[in-house]
Coordinates of C-alpha atoms (C1' of nucleotides) in Angstrom, one line a residue:
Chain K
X1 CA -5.9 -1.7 11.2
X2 CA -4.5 -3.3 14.3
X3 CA -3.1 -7.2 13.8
X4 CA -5.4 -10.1 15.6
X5 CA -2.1 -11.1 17.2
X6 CA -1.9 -7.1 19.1
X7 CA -5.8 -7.8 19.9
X8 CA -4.7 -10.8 21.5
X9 CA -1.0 -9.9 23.4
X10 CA -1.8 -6.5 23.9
X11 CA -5.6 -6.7 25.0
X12 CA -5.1 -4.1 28.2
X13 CA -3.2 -1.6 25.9
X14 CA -5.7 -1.8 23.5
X15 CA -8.9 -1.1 26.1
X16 CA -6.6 1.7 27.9
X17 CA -6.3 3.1 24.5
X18 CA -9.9 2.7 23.9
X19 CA -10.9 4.5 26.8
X20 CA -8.9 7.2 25.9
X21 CA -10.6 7.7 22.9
X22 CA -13.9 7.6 25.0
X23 CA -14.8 4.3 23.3
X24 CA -18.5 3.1 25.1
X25 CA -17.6 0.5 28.2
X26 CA -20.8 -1.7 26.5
X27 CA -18.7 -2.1 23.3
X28 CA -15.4 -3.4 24.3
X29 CA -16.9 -6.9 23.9
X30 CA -15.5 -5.8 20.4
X31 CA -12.3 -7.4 20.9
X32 CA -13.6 -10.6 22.1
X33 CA -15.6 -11.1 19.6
X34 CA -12.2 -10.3 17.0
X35 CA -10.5 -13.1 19.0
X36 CA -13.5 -15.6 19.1
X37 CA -13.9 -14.7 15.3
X38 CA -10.2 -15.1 14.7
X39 CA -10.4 -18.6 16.9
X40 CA -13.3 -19.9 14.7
X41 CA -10.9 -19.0 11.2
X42 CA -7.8 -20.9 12.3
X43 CA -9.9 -23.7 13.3
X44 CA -11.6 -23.6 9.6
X45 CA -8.5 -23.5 7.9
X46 CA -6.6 -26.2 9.8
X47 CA -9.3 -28.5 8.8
X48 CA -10.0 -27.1 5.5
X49 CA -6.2 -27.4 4.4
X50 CA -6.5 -30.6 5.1
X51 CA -9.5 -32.0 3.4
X52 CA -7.9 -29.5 0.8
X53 CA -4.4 -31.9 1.2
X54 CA -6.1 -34.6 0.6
X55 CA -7.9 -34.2 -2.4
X56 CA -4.2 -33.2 -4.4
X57 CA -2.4 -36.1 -3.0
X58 CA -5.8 -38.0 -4.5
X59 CA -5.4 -36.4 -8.1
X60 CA -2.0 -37.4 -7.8
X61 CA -3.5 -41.0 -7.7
X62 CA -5.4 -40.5 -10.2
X63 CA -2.7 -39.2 -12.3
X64 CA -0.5 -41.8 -12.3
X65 CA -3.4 -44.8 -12.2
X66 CA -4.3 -43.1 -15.5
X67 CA -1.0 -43.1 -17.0
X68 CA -1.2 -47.2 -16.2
X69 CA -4.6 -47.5 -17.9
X70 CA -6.2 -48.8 -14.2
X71 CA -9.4 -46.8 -15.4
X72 CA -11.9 -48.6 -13.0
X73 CA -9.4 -48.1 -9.9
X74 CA -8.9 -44.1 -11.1
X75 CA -12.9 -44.1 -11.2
X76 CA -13.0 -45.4 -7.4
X77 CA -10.8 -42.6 -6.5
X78 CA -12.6 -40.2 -8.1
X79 CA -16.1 -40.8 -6.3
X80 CA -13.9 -40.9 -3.5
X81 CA -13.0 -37.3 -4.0
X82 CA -16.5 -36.2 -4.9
X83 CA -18.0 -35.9 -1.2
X84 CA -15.2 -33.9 0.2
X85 CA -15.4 -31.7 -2.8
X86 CA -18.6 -30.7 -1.2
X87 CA -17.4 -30.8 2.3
X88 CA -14.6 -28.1 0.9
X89 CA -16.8 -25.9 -0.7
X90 CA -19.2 -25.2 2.5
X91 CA -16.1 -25.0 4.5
X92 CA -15.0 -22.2 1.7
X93 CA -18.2 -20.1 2.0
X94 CA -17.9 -20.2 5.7
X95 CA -14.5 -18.7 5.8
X96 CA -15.5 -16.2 3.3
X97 CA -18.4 -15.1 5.8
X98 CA -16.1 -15.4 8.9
X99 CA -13.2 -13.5 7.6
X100 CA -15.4 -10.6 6.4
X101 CA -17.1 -10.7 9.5
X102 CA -13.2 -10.5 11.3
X103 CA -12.2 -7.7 8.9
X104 CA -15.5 -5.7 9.2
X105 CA -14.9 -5.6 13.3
X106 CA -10.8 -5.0 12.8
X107 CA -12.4 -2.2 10.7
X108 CA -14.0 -0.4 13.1
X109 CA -11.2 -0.7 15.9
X110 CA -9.0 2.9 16.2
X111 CA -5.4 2.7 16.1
X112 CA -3.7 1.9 19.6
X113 CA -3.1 6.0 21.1
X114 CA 0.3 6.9 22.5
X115 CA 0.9 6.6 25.9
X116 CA 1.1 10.9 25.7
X117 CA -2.0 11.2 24.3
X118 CA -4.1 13.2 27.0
X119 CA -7.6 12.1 28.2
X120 CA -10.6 14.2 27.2
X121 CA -13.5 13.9 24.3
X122 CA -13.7 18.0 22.5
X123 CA -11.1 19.8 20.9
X124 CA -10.5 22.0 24.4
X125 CA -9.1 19.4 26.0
X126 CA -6.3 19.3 23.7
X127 CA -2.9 20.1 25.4
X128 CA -0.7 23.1 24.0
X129 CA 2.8 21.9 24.3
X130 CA 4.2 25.3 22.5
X131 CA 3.1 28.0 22.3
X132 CA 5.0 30.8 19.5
X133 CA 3.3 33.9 20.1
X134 CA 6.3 36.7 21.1
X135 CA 5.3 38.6 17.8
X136 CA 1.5 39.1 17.8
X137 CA 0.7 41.5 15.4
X138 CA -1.1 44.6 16.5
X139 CA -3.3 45.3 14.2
X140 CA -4.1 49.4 12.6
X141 CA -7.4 50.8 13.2
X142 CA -10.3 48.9 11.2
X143 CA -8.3 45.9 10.8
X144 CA -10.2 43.8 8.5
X145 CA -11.1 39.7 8.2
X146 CA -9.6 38.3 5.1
X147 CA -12.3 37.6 2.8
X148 CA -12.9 41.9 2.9
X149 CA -9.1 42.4 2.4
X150 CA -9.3 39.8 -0.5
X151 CA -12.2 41.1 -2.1
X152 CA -10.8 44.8 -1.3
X153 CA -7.4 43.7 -3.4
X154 CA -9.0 41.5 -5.9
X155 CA -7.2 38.7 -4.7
X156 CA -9.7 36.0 -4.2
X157 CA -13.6 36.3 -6.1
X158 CA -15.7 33.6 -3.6
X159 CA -18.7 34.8 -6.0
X160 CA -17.0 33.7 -8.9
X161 CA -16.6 30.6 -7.2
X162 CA -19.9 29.9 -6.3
X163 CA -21.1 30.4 -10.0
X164 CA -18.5 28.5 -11.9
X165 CA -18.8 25.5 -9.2
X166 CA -20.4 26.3 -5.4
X167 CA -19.7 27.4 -2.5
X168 CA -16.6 26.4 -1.3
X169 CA -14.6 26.8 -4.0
X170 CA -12.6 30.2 -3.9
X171 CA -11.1 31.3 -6.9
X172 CA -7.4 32.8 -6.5
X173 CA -6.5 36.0 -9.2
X174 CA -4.1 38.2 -9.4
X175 CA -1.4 39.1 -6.7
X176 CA -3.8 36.6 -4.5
X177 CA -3.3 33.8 -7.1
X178 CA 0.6 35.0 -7.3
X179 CA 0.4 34.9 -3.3
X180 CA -0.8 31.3 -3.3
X181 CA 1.8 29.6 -5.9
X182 CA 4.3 31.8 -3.9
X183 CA 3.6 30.1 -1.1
X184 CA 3.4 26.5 -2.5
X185 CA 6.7 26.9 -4.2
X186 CA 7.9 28.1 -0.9
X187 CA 7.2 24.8 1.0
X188 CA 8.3 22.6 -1.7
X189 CA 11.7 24.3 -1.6
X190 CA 11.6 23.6 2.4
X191 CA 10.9 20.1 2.0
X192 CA 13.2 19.5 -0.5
X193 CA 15.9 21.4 1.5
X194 CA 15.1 18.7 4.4
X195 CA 15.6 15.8 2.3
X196 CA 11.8 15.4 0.8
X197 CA 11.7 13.7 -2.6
X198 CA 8.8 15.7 -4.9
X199 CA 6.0 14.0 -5.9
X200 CA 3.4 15.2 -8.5
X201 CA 0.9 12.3 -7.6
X202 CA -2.7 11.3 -9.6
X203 CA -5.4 13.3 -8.0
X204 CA -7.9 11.0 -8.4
X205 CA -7.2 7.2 -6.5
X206 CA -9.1 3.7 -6.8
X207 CA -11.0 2.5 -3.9
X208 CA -8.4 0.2 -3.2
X209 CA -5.9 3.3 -2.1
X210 CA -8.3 4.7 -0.1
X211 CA -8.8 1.8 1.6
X212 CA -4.8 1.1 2.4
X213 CA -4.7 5.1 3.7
X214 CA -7.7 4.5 5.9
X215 CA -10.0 6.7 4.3
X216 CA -12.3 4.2 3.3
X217 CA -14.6 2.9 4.7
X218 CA -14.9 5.0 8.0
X219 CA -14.7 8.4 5.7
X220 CA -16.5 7.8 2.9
X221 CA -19.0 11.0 2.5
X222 CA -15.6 12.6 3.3
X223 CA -14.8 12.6 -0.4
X224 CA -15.6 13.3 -3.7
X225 CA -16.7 10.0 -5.4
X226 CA -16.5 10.0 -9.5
X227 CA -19.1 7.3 -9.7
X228 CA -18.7 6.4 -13.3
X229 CA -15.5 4.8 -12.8
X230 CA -15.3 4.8 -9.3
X231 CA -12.3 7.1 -8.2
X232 CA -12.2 9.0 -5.4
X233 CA -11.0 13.1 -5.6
X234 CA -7.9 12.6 -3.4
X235 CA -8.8 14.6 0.3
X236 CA -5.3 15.2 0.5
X237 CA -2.1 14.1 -1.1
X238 CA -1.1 11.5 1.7
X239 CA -3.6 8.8 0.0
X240 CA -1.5 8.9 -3.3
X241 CA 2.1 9.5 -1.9
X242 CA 1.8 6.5 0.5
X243 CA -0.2 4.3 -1.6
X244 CA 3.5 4.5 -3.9
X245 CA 4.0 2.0 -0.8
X246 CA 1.8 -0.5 -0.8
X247 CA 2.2 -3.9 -1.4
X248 CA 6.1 -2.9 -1.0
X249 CA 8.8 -4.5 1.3
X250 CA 10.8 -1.5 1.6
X251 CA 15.3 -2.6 1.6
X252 CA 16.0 -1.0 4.8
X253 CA 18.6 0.9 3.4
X254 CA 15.8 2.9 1.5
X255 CA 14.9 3.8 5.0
X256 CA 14.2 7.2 6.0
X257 CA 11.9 7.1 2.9
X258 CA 10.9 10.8 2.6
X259 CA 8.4 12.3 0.2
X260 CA 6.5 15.6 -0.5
X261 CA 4.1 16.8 -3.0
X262 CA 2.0 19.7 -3.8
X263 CA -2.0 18.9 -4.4
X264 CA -5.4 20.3 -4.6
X265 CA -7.5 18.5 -2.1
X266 CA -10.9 18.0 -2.1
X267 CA -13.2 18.3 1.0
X268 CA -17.1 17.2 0.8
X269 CA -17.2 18.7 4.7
X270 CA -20.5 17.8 4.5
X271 CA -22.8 19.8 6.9
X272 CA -20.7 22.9 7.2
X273 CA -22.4 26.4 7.5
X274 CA -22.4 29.2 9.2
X275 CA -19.8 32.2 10.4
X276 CA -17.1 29.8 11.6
X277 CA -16.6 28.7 7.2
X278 CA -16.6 32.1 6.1
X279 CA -14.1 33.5 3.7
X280 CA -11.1 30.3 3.6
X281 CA -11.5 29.3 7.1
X282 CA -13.1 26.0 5.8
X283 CA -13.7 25.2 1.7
X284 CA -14.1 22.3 -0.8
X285 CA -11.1 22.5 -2.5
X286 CA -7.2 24.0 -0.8
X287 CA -3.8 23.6 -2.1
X288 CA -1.5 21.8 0.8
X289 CA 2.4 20.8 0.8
X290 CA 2.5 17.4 2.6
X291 CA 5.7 15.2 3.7
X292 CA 5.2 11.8 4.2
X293 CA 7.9 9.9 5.8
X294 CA 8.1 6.1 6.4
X295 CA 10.5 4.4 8.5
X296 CA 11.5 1.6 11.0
X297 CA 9.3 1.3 14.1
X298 CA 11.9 2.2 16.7
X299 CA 13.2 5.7 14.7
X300 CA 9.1 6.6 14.1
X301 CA 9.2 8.5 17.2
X302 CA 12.2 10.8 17.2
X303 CA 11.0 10.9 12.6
X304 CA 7.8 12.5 14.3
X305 CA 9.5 15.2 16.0
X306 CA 11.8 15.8 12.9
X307 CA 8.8 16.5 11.0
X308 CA 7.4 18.8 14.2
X309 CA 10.3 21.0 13.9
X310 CA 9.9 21.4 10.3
X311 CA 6.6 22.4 10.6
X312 CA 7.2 25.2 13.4
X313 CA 10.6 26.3 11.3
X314 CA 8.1 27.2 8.0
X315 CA 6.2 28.9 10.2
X316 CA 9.0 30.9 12.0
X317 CA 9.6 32.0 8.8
X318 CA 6.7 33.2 7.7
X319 CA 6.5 34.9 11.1
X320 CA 3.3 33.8 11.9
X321 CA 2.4 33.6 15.6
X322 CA 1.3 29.5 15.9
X323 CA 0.7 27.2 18.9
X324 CA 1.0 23.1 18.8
X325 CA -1.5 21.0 20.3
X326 CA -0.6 17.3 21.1
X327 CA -4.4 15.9 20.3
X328 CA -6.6 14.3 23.1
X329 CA -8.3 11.3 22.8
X330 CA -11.5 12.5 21.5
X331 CA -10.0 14.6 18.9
X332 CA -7.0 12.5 17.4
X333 CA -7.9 10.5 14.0
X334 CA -9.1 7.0 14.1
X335 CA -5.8 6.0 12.4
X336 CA -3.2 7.8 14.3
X337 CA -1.4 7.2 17.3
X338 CA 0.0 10.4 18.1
X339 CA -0.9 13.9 16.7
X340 CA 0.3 17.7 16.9
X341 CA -1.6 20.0 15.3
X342 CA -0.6 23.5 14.6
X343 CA -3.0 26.6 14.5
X344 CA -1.9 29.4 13.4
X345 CA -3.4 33.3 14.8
X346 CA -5.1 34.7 12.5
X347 CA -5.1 38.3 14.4
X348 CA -8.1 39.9 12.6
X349 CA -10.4 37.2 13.2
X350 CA -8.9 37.1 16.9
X351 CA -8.9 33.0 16.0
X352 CA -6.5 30.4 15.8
X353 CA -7.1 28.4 12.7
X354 CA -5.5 24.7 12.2
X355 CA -3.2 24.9 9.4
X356 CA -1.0 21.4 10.0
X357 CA -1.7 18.0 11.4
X358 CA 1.6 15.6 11.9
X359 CA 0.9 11.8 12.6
X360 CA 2.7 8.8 13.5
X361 CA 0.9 5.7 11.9
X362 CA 2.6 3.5 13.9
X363 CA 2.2 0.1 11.9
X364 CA -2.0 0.7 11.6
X365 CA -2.1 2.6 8.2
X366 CA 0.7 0.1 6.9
X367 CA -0.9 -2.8 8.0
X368 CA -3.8 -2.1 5.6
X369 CA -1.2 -0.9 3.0
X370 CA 1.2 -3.8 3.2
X371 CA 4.2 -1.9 3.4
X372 CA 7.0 -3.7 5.0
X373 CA 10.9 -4.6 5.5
X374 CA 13.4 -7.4 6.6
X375 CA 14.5 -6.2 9.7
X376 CA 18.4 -7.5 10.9
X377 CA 17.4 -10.8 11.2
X378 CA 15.5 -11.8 7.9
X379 CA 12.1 -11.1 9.3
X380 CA 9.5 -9.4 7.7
X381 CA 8.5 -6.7 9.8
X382 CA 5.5 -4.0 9.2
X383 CA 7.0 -0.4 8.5
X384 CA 5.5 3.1 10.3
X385 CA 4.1 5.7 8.5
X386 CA 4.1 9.1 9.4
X387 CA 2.6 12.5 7.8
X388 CA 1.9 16.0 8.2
X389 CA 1.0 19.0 6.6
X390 CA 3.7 21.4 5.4
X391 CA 1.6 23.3 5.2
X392 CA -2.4 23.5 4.4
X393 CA -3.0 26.9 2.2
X394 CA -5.6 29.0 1.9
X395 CA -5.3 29.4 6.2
X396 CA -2.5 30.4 5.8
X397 CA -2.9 33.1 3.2
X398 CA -5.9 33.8 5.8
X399 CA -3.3 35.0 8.5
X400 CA -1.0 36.5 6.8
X401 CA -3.3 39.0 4.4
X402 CA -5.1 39.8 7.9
X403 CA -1.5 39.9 10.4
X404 CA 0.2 42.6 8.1
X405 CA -2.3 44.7 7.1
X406 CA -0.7 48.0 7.5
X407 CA -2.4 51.3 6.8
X408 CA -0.1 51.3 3.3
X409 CA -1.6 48.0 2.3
X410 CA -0.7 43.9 3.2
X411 CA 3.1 43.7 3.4
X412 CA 4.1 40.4 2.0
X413 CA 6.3 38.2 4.5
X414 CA 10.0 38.6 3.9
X415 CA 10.7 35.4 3.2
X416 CA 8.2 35.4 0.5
X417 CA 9.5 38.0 -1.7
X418 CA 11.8 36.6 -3.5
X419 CA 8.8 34.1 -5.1
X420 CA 6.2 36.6 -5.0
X421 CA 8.4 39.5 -6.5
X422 CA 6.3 42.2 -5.2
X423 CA 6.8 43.1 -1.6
X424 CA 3.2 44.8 -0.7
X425 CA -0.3 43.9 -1.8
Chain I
rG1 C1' -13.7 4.4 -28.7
rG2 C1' -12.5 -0.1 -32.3
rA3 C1' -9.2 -4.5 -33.7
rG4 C1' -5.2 -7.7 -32.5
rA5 C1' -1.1 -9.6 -29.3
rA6 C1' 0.7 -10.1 -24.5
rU7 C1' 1.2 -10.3 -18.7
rU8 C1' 5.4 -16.5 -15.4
rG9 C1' 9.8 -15.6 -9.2
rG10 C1' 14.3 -9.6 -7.6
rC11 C1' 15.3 -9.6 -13.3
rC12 C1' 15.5 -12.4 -18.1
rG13 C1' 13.0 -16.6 -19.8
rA14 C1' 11.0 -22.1 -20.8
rG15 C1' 6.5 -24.3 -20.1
rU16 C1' -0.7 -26.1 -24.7
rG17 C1' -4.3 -30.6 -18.8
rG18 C1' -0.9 -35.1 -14.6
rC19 C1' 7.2 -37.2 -12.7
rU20 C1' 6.4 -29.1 -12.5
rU21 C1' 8.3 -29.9 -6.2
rA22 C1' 7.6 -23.8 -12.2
rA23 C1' 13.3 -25.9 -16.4
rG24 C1' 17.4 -22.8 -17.6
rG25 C1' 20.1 -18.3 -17.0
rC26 C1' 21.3 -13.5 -14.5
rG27 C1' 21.6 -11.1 -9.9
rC28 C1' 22.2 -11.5 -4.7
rU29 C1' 24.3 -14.5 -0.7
rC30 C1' 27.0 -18.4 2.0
rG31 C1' 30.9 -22.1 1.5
rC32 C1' 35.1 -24.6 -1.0
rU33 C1' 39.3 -23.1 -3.8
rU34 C1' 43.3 -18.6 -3.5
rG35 C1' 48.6 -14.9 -0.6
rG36 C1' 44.3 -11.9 -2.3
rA37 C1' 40.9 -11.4 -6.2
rA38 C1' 38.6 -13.3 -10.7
rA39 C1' 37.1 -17.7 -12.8
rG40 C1' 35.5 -22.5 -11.4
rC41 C1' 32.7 -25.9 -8.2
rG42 C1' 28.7 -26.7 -4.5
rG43 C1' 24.6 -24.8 -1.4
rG44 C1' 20.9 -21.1 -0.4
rU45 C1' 17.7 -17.3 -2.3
rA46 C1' 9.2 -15.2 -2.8
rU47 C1' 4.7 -13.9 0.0
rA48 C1' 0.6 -14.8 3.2
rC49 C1' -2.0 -18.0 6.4
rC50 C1' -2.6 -22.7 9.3
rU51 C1' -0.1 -26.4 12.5
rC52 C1' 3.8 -26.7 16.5
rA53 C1' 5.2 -23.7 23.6
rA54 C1' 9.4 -22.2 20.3
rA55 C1' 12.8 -23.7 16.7
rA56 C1' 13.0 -27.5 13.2
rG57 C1' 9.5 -29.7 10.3
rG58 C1' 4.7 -30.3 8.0
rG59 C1' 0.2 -28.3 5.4
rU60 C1' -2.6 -24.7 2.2
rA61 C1' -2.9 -20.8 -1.2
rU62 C1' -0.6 -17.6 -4.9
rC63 C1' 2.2 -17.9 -12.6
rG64 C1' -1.6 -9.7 -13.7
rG65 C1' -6.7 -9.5 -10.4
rG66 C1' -11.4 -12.1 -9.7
rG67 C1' -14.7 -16.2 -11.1
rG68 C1' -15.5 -21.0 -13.6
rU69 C1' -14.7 -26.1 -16.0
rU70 C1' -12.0 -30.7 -14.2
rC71 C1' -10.3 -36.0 -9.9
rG72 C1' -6.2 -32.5 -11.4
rA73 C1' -5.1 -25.7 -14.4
rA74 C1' 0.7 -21.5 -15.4
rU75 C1' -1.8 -24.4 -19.4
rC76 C1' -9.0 -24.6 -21.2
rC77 C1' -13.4 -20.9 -20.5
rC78 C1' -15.6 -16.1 -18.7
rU79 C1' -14.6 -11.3 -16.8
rC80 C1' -11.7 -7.0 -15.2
rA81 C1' -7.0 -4.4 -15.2
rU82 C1' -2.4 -3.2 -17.4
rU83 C1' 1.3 -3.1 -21.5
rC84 C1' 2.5 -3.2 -26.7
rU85 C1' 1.0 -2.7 -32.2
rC86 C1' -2.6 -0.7 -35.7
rC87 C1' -7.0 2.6 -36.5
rG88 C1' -10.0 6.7 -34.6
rC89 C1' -10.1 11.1 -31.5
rC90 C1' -7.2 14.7 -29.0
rA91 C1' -3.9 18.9 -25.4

RNA sequence: GGAGAAUUGGCCGAGUGGCUUAAGGCGCUCGCUUGGAAAGCGGGUAUACCUCAAAAGGGUAUCGGGGGUUCGAAUCCCUCAUUCUCCGCCA
């Protein structure tokens, strides 16, 4: 969440931002009320620490007119005492009401966008900024989508899925099973060739880490919730792998912190039907590589386009034809403050499908996380957090099972070989 | 799952209701000393919030988390978490 003190010194950025995330004009009284909120908390503590003040230097009194057996003047002191005992406690239960009050409406304000970040409320009105296409594949006669080719090859039984757990929940065998580790294993080795520690994190998290990663409370029915001892199925591996960050205060020679991990992650997607799910083009549960990087606030920008390039390089690679997209306002997440996403072609489908989303954080996510450093002159300065897909399976098997279908069967990327040891499916 | 013990600052560790402003040590750091270093000596060394134009200074809270008793809690009580030991179960 954003600090009272931005709310405050940065009050026109914040309502330029908020327009161009197509925040309602009505509700911008939203920051008004943070600062009136935030006005009426100092004022409460000033005088609270004080009443508070005065009750310890009063015990101290007491302590030492009990030590000298003055019992009657120790008595006085205490009835003295009892009324602002009161006073305290009231004043106590008001700023428990007024600081949730504060945090419920910091809550709800979106991180502050980039100055890059283009205007506009859909996902059209995102802005391609490059576009990787010199190779489309032309496809043989009676190309097919993927979920025929997988069922055709026996590489991925959706039935099987639906009756061991439901819909959404594709289940890999075979050379499509042997496809999809090949492919993990593949990433991890990129990432760890760029300097990315590997991280095999919990799957499951407390409330408390979703909270710190943002995806509480705005995306609650987002997630799987294991009610009985209240963990949440991790949506994707960034709540774990940053949470090993909170509460931190990072030496800043540990800066660039870089991690990676491979994890399942689980996707209520709530409400999602219809042609545009079919096959693995949207499911409850994908594998997904993702690097997580956090730094110091001037290098988060240029860290952001280190993690762009490694992105498009995997997919060079793989030889899949991909566009980027820097996010509009409408469509960037309430957290981030800057977002490419990457879609690759899937050729059959004649559709690009998202398979990466990079992020810079700025200081929003590590504000909630408390992750911070001493900067160069002893002061205690809030971190940036950055993340991104490297990359989101099961899309990507989508494209490249339907991009090099050949008449002699799918011909596994080149690159791929050597971890899938067969070279055709 | 059952029984018991424990959790104190960056680390070790003392502390069973009030001269605790958390002793002492280690580490780190600055200074003195030295040709230089070590040793020695002296100082500094948590976080958040409030106050102050800012700095200095002052205040409040924090001894695993939360709540309570008390004029006063690291210390007593309740509760949760974690760690260790023993038993049970188990890949």
């Amino acid at each position: 969440m954003l600090l009272t003190r931005q709310i405050r010194e940065e009050k026109e950025r914040v309502i330029a931002s908020l327009k161009t995330r197509n925040w309602p004009e009505e509700k911008l009284s939203i920051l008004d009320d943070i600062i009136s909120l935030d006005d009426q908390r100092r004022k409460l503590q000033t005088s609270n620490d004080e009443n508070l003040s005065k009750v310890n230097s009063a015990s101290k009194q007491i302590g030492m007119l009990m030590r000298e057996g003055k019992k009657e003047e120790a008595e006085a002191a205490k009835s003295e005492i009892a009324s602002l005992k009161d006073v305290i406690k009231a004043a106590e239960e008001e700023m428990r009401t007024v600081n949730k009050q504060l945090t419920d409406l910091l809550l709800e304000v979106p991180n502050i966008a980039h100055s890059s970040v283009p205007a506009g409320s859909t996902d059209e009105d995102n802005e391609v900024v490059q576009d990787w296409t010199k190779d489309m594949p032309s496809l043989p006669e009676g190309a097919l989508p993927h979920w025929e080719l997988a069922t055709k090859h026996n590489l991925i039984d959706f039935e099987l899925g639906v009756k061991i757990t439901g819909a959404g929940f594709p289940l890999f065998r075979g050379k499509g099973a042997k496809l999809e580790r090949a492919l993990i294993n593949f990433f991890l080795d990129e990432a760890a060739a760029a300097g990315y520690e590997e991280i095999i994190p919990p799957l499951l998290v407390n409330e408390q880490s979703a909270m710190a990663t943002g995806q509480l409370p705005d995306k609650e029915g987002q997630m799987y919730h294991a009610t009985k001892d209240d963990f949440y199925l991790i949506p994707t591996a960034e709540v774990p792998i940053t949470n090993i960050y909170r509460d931190v205060i990072v030496k800043e020679e540990e800066f660039p912190v870089k991690l990676t991990g491979h994890t399942p992650c689980f996707r209520r997607e709530a409400g999602s039907y219809g042609a545009h799910v079919k096959g693995l083009n949207r499911v409850h549960q994908f594998d997904k590589v993702e690097i997580v990087q956090i730094t110091k606030p001037e290098n988060s920008y240029s860290t952001l386009d280190e993690m762009v390039k490694h992105v498009a390089q995997i997919l060079e690679k793989l030889e899949l034809p991909y566009r980027i997209l820097r996010l509009c306002g409408g469509d960037i997440g309430f957290v981030s403050a800057l977002t490419y996403d990457f879609e690759v072609f899937s050729a059959a489908q004649q559709r690009w499908l998202e398979v990466s989303s990079v992020s810079n954080f700025e200081a929003y996510q590590s504000n909630r996380l408390k992750c911070r450093y001493k900067d160069s002159n002893g002061k205690t300065q809030l971190a940036h957090t950055l993340n991104g897909s490297a990359l989101a399976l099961a899309r990507i098997i989508a494209a490249v099972l339907e991009n090099n279908q050949t008449e002699n069967g799918i011909k596994i990327p080149a690159v791929l070989v050597p971890y899938t040891k067969f070279e055709t499916i």
